[in-house]
Coordinates of N, CA, C and O in Angstrom, one line a residue:
M1 N 1.3 -1.3 0.4 CA 0.1 -0.5 -0.1 C 0.8 1.4 0.0 O 2.0 1.3 0.3
I2 N 0.5 2.0 -0.9 CA 1.1 3.5 -0.2 C -0.2 4.6 1.4 O -1.0 4.3 0.7
A3 N 1.0 4.7 2.0 CA 0.8 5.0 3.2 C 1.1 5.8 3.4 O 2.1 6.6 3.5
L4 N 0.7 7.8 4.6 CA 1.2 8.2 4.9 C 1.0 8.3 6.5 O -0.3 7.7 6.9
Y5 N 1.9 8.3 7.6 CA 2.2 8.5 8.6 C 2.3 9.4 9.4 O 3.0 10.6 8.9
D6 N 1.2 9.7 10.8 CA 1.8 10.8 11.5 C 3.4 10.6 12.1 O 3.9 9.5 12.8
K7 N 3.8 11.7 11.4 CA 5.7 11.6 12.2 C 5.8 11.7 13.5 O 6.5 10.8 14.3
Q8 N 5.2 12.5 14.6 CA 4.7 11.7 16.2 C 4.5 10.7 16.1 O 5.0 9.8 17.6
T9 N 3.3 9.9 15.7 CA 2.4 9.0 17.0 C 3.2 7.5 15.9 O 2.4 6.5 16.6
S10 N 3.3 7.3 14.8 CA 3.4 7.0 13.9 C 2.0 6.5 13.7 O 1.9 4.7 13.2
E11 N 0.9 6.5 13.8 CA -0.4 6.2 13.5 C -0.6 6.7 11.5 O -0.6 7.6 11.4
L12 N -1.3 5.5 11.0 CA -1.6 5.3 10.3 C -2.4 6.5 9.7 O -3.9 6.8 9.6
A13 N -2.1 8.1 8.5 CA -2.8 8.9 8.9 C -4.0 8.5 7.6 O -5.1 9.0 7.5
A14 N -3.7 8.2 6.6 CA -4.0 7.3 5.2 C -3.3 6.8 4.4 O -2.0 6.8 4.4
G15 N -4.6 5.6 3.8 CA -3.6 4.6 3.2 C -4.8 4.4 2.2 O -5.7 4.7 2.0
W16 N -3.8 3.9 1.0 CA -4.2 3.5 -0.3 C -3.8 1.9 -0.8 O -2.7 1.9 -0.8
S17 N -4.3 0.6 -1.0 CA -3.8 -0.7 -1.3 C -3.7 -0.3 -2.3 O -4.3 -0.1 -3.3
Y18 N -2.6 -1.4 -2.3 CA -2.0 -1.3 -4.0 C -3.4 -1.4 -5.3 O -3.3 -0.9 -5.9
L19 N -4.5 -2.9 -4.3 CA -4.8 -3.4 -5.7 C -5.9 -1.7 -5.5 O -7.0 -1.3 -7.6
K20 N -6.7 -1.0 -4.9 CA -7.5 0.2 -5.2 C -6.6 1.1 -6.1 O -7.4 1.4 -7.3
L21 N -5.2 1.0 -6.1 CA -4.7 1.9 -6.8 C -4.4 1.3 -8.2 O -5.3 2.1 -9.1
L22 N -4.5 0.1 -8.1 CA -4.0 -0.7 -9.5 C -5.6 -0.1 -10.2 O -5.3 0.5 -11.4
E23 N -6.5 -0.5 -9.6 CA -8.1 -0.5 -10.7 C -8.1 0.6 -11.2 O -9.0 0.7 -12.4
H24 N -7.8 2.2 -10.5 CA -8.4 2.9 -10.3 C -7.5 3.5 -12.0 O -7.7 4.1 -12.9
W25 N -6.0 3.6 -11.3 CA -5.3 3.8 -12.4 C -5.1 3.3 -14.0 O -5.0 3.8 -15.0
Q26 N -6.2 1.9 -13.7 CA -6.4 1.2 -15.8 C -6.9 1.8 -16.2 O -7.3 2.3 -17.4
R27 N -8.0 2.0 -15.2 CA -9.0 2.6 -15.3 C -9.2 4.4 -16.0 O -9.6 4.4 -17.3
K28 N -7.9 4.6 -15.0 CA -8.2 5.9 -15.9 C -7.6 6.4 -16.6 O -7.3 8.0 -17.1
H29 N -5.8 5.8 -16.1 CA -5.3 6.7 -17.0 C -4.6 6.0 -18.1 O -3.8 6.8 -18.6
N30 N -5.2 4.9 -18.6 CA -4.5 4.4 -19.8 C -4.1 5.2 -20.6 O -3.3 5.2 -21.7
R31 N -5.8 5.8 -21.3 CA -5.1 6.8 -22.4 C -5.9 8.3 -21.7 O -7.0 8.4 -21.2
A32 N -4.5 9.3 -21.8 CA -5.1 10.8 -21.2 C -5.6 11.9 -22.0 O -3.8 12.1 -22.9
A33 N -4.8 12.8 -22.2 CA -5.5 14.3 -22.8 C -4.9 15.2 -21.9 O -6.5 15.5 -21.0
Y34 N -4.3 16.0 -22.3 CA -4.0 16.9 -21.0 C -3.8 18.3 -21.6 O -3.7 18.2 -23.1
V35 N -4.8 19.0 -21.3 CA -5.9 19.8 -21.8 C -5.2 21.5 -21.7 O -6.1 22.5 -20.3
P36 N -4.9 22.2 -22.1 CA -4.3 23.1 -21.0 C -5.6 24.1 -21.5 O -6.1 24.2 -22.3
Y37 N -5.5 25.4 -21.0 CA -5.8 26.8 -21.4 C -5.8 27.7 -20.4 O -5.1 28.0 -19.7
L38 N -6.8 28.8 -20.7 CA -6.6 30.2 -20.4 C -7.5 30.5 -20.0 O -8.8 30.3 -20.3
R39 N -7.7 31.8 -19.4 CA -9.3 31.3 -18.4 C -8.9 33.0 -18.1 O -7.8 33.9 -17.9
E40 N -9.4 34.0 -18.9 CA -9.8 35.9 -18.8 C -11.1 36.5 -18.5 O -11.6 36.2 -18.6
K41 N -10.6 37.4 -17.6 CA -12.0 37.7 -17.3 C -11.9 39.0 -18.1 O -10.8 39.9 -17.4
E42 N -12.2 40.3 -17.7 CA -12.3 41.3 -18.8 C -14.2 42.2 -18.6 O -14.9 41.0 -19.3
D43 N -14.1 42.5 -17.8 CA -15.4 43.1 -18.2 C -17.2 42.7 -17.1 O -18.4 42.6 -17.9
G44 N -16.9 41.9 -16.7 CA -17.0 41.4 -16.1 C -18.0 40.1 -16.2 O -18.5 39.4 -15.5
K45 N -17.1 39.3 -17.5 CA -17.1 38.8 -18.3 C -16.0 37.7 -18.1 O -14.9 38.5 -18.3
T46 N -16.6 36.3 -17.9 CA -15.2 35.5 -17.8 C -15.4 34.7 -19.5 O -16.4 34.2 -19.4
T47 N -14.7 34.6 -20.1 CA -13.8 33.6 -21.1 C -13.2 32.6 -21.1 O -11.4 33.0 -20.4
V48 N -13.3 31.4 -21.0 CA -11.9 31.0 -21.1 C -11.9 30.2 -22.4 O -12.5 29.9 -23.9
E49 N -10.6 29.7 -23.0 CA -9.9 29.4 -24.2 C -8.9 27.7 -25.0 O -8.4 28.5 -23.1
F50 N -9.8 27.3 -24.5 CA -9.2 25.9 -24.3 C -7.8 25.1 -25.6 O -8.5 26.1 -26.5
G51 N -6.8 24.5 -25.3 CA -5.7 24.9 -26.7 C -5.0 25.6 -26.8 O -4.3 26.6 -26.4
P52 N -5.0 25.4 -28.3 CA -4.7 24.0 -29.3 C -3.8 23.7 -29.3 O -3.7 22.4 -29.7
L53 N -2.4 23.2 -28.3 CA -1.7 22.1 -28.6 C -2.2 21.1 -27.1 O -2.5 21.8 -26.2
V54 N -2.1 19.9 -27.6 CA -3.2 19.6 -26.2 C -2.2 18.0 -26.6 O -1.4 17.0 -27.2
T55 N -1.7 16.9 -24.6 CA -0.7 16.3 -24.9 C -1.9 15.0 -25.1 O -2.4 14.8 -23.4
L56 N -1.3 13.9 -25.4 CA -2.3 12.7 -25.3 C -1.3 12.2 -24.2 O 0.3 12.3 -24.8
G57 N -1.3 11.7 -23.7 CA -0.7 10.1 -22.7 C -1.1 8.8 -23.3 O -2.4 8.7 -22.6
I58 N -0.4 8.5 -23.6 CA -1.4 7.2 -24.2 C -0.3 5.5 -23.7 O 1.1 5.1 -23.7
S59 N -0.8 4.2 -22.8 CA -0.6 2.8 -22.7 C 0.8 3.5 -21.3 O 1.6 3.5 -21.7
T60 N -0.3 3.6 -20.2 CA 0.4 3.8 -18.6 C 0.2 1.7 -17.9 O -0.3 1.7 -18.3
S61 N 0.8 1.9 -16.9 CA 1.0 0.8 -16.5 C 1.2 1.2 -14.4 O 1.4 2.6 -14.5
F62 N 0.5 0.3 -14.2 CA 0.9 0.7 -12.8 C 2.2 0.5 -12.6 O 2.8 1.7 -11.4
G63 N 2.7 0.1 -12.5 CA 4.0 -0.3 -12.3 C 4.9 1.2 -12.6 O 5.9 2.1 -12.5
L64 N 4.6 1.6 -14.5 CA 5.7 3.2 -14.1 C 4.5 4.3 -13.1 O 5.3 5.2 -13.0
F65 N 3.6 4.2 -12.4 CA 2.7 5.3 -11.4 C 3.4 4.9 -10.4 O 4.2 5.6 -9.4
L66 N 4.2 3.4 -10.2 CA 4.9 3.4 -8.5 C 6.6 3.7 -8.3 O 7.1 4.9 -8.0
K67 N 7.1 3.5 -10.1 CA 8.2 4.7 -10.8 C 8.5 5.3 -10.1 O 8.5 6.7 -9.6
A68 N 7.6 6.5 -10.9 CA 7.4 8.4 -11.4 C 7.2 8.5 -9.3 O 7.8 9.4 -8.3
F69 N 5.6 7.5 -8.4 CA 6.1 8.1 -6.6 C 7.4 7.9 -6.7 O 8.0 8.4 -5.6
Q70 N 8.1 6.6 -6.6 CA 9.6 6.2 -6.4 C 10.5 7.7 -5.8 O 10.9 7.9 -5.6
D71 N 10.2 8.2 -7.5 CA 11.1 8.9 -8.3 C 10.9 10.5 -7.1 O 11.7 11.6 -8.2
G72 N 9.9 10.4 -6.7 CA 9.0 11.8 -6.8 C 9.2 12.5 -7.5 O 8.5 13.6 -7.6
K73 N 8.7 12.0 -9.0 CA 7.4 12.9 -9.8 C 6.1 12.9 -10.2 O 5.8 13.7 -10.4
A74 N 5.8 11.8 -9.1 CA 4.3 11.4 -9.0 C 4.1 12.3 -7.2 O 4.7 11.7 -6.5
I75 N 3.6 12.6 -6.7 CA 3.4 13.7 -5.8 C 1.7 13.8 -4.9 O 0.8 13.5 -5.4
Y76 N 2.0 13.4 -3.9 CA 0.3 13.1 -3.2 C 0.3 14.7 -3.1 O 0.6 16.1 -1.9
D77 N -1.0 15.3 -3.2 CA -1.5 17.0 -3.3 C -3.4 16.4 -2.4 O -3.9 15.9 -3.6
P78 N -2.9 16.9 -1.0 CA -4.3 16.8 0.0 C -5.2 17.6 -0.7 O -4.8 19.1 -0.8
G79 N -6.3 17.9 -0.5 CA -7.7 18.9 -0.6 C -8.6 18.2 -0.5 O -8.9 17.0 0.1
D80 N -9.8 19.1 -0.3 CA -10.8 19.1 0.0 C -11.4 19.9 -0.4 O -11.2 20.6 -2.0
K81 N -12.8 18.7 -1.1 CA -14.1 19.7 -1.5 C -14.9 19.5 -0.7 O -15.6 18.7 -0.5
I82 N -16.0 20.9 -1.1 CA -16.5 21.8 -0.6 C -18.2 21.8 -1.2 O -17.6 22.6 -1.7
T83 N -19.1 20.7 -0.7 CA -20.5 21.5 -1.5 C -21.5 22.2 -0.8 O -21.6 21.3 1.1
L84 N -22.6 22.7 -0.7 CA -23.4 23.3 -0.7 C -24.8 21.5 -0.6 O -25.1 21.4 -1.4
K85 N -25.2 21.6 0.3 CA -26.3 20.0 0.0 C -27.6 20.6 1.3 O -26.7 20.7 2.5
D86 N -28.4 20.8 1.2 CA -29.5 21.3 1.6 C -29.0 22.2 2.9 O -29.1 22.3 3.5
G87 N -28.9 24.0 1.9 CA -28.2 24.5 2.9 C -27.1 25.0 4.0 O -26.9 25.4 4.6
R88 N -26.2 23.5 4.0 CA -24.9 23.1 4.7 C -24.0 23.3 3.8 O -24.3 22.1 2.9
W89 N -22.8 23.5 4.0 CA -21.9 23.7 3.3 C -21.3 22.0 3.5 O -21.4 21.8 5.2
T90 N -20.8 20.9 3.2 CA -20.0 19.5 2.9 C -18.8 19.5 3.1 O -18.5 19.0 1.6
P91 N -17.6 19.0 4.0 CA -16.2 19.3 3.7 C -16.6 17.1 3.1 O -17.2 16.2 3.7
R92 N -15.8 16.9 1.9 CA -15.1 15.8 1.6 C -13.6 15.5 1.3 O -13.5 16.1 0.2
S93 N -13.1 14.1 1.3 CA -11.5 14.4 1.3 C -11.4 14.4 -0.7 O -12.2 13.8 -1.3
R94 N -10.8 15.7 -0.9 CA -10.5 14.9 -2.4 C -9.1 14.9 -3.1 O -8.6 16.1 -3.5
S95 N -8.6 14.1 -2.2 CA -7.0 14.5 -2.4 C -6.5 13.6 -3.5 O -7.4 12.9 -3.9
Q96 N -5.7 13.4 -4.5 CA -5.0 13.6 -5.1 C -3.1 13.0 -5.5 O -2.9 13.5 -5.1
F97 N -3.2 11.8 -6.5 CA -1.7 12.0 -6.8 C -1.5 12.6 -8.0 O -2.3 12.5 -8.5
R98 N -0.4 13.7 -8.4 CA 0.5 14.9 -9.6 C 1.0 14.2 -9.6 O 1.9 14.1 -9.1
I99 N 1.4 15.0 -11.3 CA 2.4 14.9 -11.6 C 3.1 16.4 -12.6 O 1.7 16.9 -12.5
N100 N 3.7 16.9 -12.9 CA 3.7 18.2 -13.4 C 4.1 17.7 -14.9 O 4.9 16.4 -15.8
L101 N 3.8 17.8 -16.1 CA 3.4 17.9 -17.2 C 4.3 17.7 -18.0 O 4.5 16.8 -18.8
N102 N 5.7 18.0 -17.6 CA 7.1 18.0 -17.5 C 7.6 17.1 -17.6 O 8.7 16.0 -18.1
D103 N 6.8 16.7 -16.9 CA 6.9 14.9 -16.0 C 6.6 13.7 -16.4 O 6.6 12.8 -16.3
I104 N 5.3 14.1 -17.6 CA 4.5 12.5 -17.9 C 5.2 11.8 -18.2 O 4.4 10.2 -18.3
S105 N 6.0 12.1 -19.3 CA 6.6 10.3 -19.7 C 7.7 9.9 -19.0 O 7.2 8.6 -19.6
A106 N 7.3 9.6 -17.6 CA 7.6 8.7 -16.4 C 7.1 7.9 -16.5 O 6.3 6.5 -15.8
I107 N 5.5 8.7 -16.9 CA 3.9 7.0 -16.6 C 3.3 6.8 -17.8 O 2.6 6.3 -18.0
Y108 N 3.7 7.4 -19.3 CA 3.3 7.0 -20.3 C 4.1 6.2 -20.9 O 5.5 7.5 -21.0
Q109 N 4.1 5.3 -22.0 CA 4.6 4.8 -22.9 C 5.3 5.7 -23.8 O 6.4 5.5 -24.4
E110 N 4.1 6.4 -24.6 CA 4.1 8.1 -25.4 C 2.9 8.3 -24.8 O 2.5 8.7 -24.7
V111 N 4.0 10.1 -25.2 CA 3.4 10.9 -25.2 C 3.3 11.2 -26.1 O 4.6 11.8 -27.5
R112 N 2.8 12.2 -27.0 CA 2.5 13.1 -27.9 C 1.7 14.4 -28.1 O 0.5 14.2 -26.9
E113 N 2.2 15.0 -28.8 CA 1.8 16.7 -28.4 C 1.0 17.0 -30.1 O 1.7 17.0 -30.5
V114 N 0.1 17.0 -29.4 CA -1.1 17.7 -30.8 C -2.1 18.7 -31.0 O -2.1 19.1 -29.8
D115 N -1.2 19.6 -32.6 CA -1.1 21.6 -32.2 C -2.9 20.4 -32.6 O -2.9 20.3 -34.5
L116 N -4.6 20.5 -32.4 CA -5.6 20.7 -32.8 C -6.2 22.1 -34.5 O -6.7 21.6 -34.4
R117 N -5.0 22.5 -34.3 CA -5.9 23.9 -35.4 C -5.3 22.9 -36.9 O -5.3 23.4 -38.0
R118 N -4.1 21.5 -36.3 CA -3.7 21.1 -37.8 C -3.1 19.6 -37.9 O -3.1 19.3 -39.2
S119 N -4.5 19.2 -37.2 CA -4.2 17.9 -36.7 C -5.4 17.2 -37.3 O -6.3 17.7 -36.6
T120 N -5.6 15.9 -37.1 CA -6.4 15.0 -36.9 C -6.4 14.1 -36.3 O -5.0 12.9 -36.2
I121 N -6.4 13.6 -35.1 CA -6.2 12.5 -34.6 C -6.3 11.4 -34.4 O -7.1 10.8 -34.8

């Protein structure tokens, strides 16, 4: 498992079994598109522009994820998601593992950059 322990008490703070991580990883990350965006606010209006350069990550494995984690390229990013439910704010743990876009070749066997203005995928 991948686990976080309290340094002072050595108690388990959070943990993810390899089986749970493996199932999620293969389902969600085997083929991924990383789409940059630019958000601008002008005169009270917000516009969002996506692309045009898109990075494709093709064919991953759980072993690549574990190696990236071991090498410090994939990191744990703690976070919460708070939603308004029946007039009350309800927090929910929404922690994720993240990787810098410059390091995604560590978790994919093939990485391609596609310019959507010039290419058909």
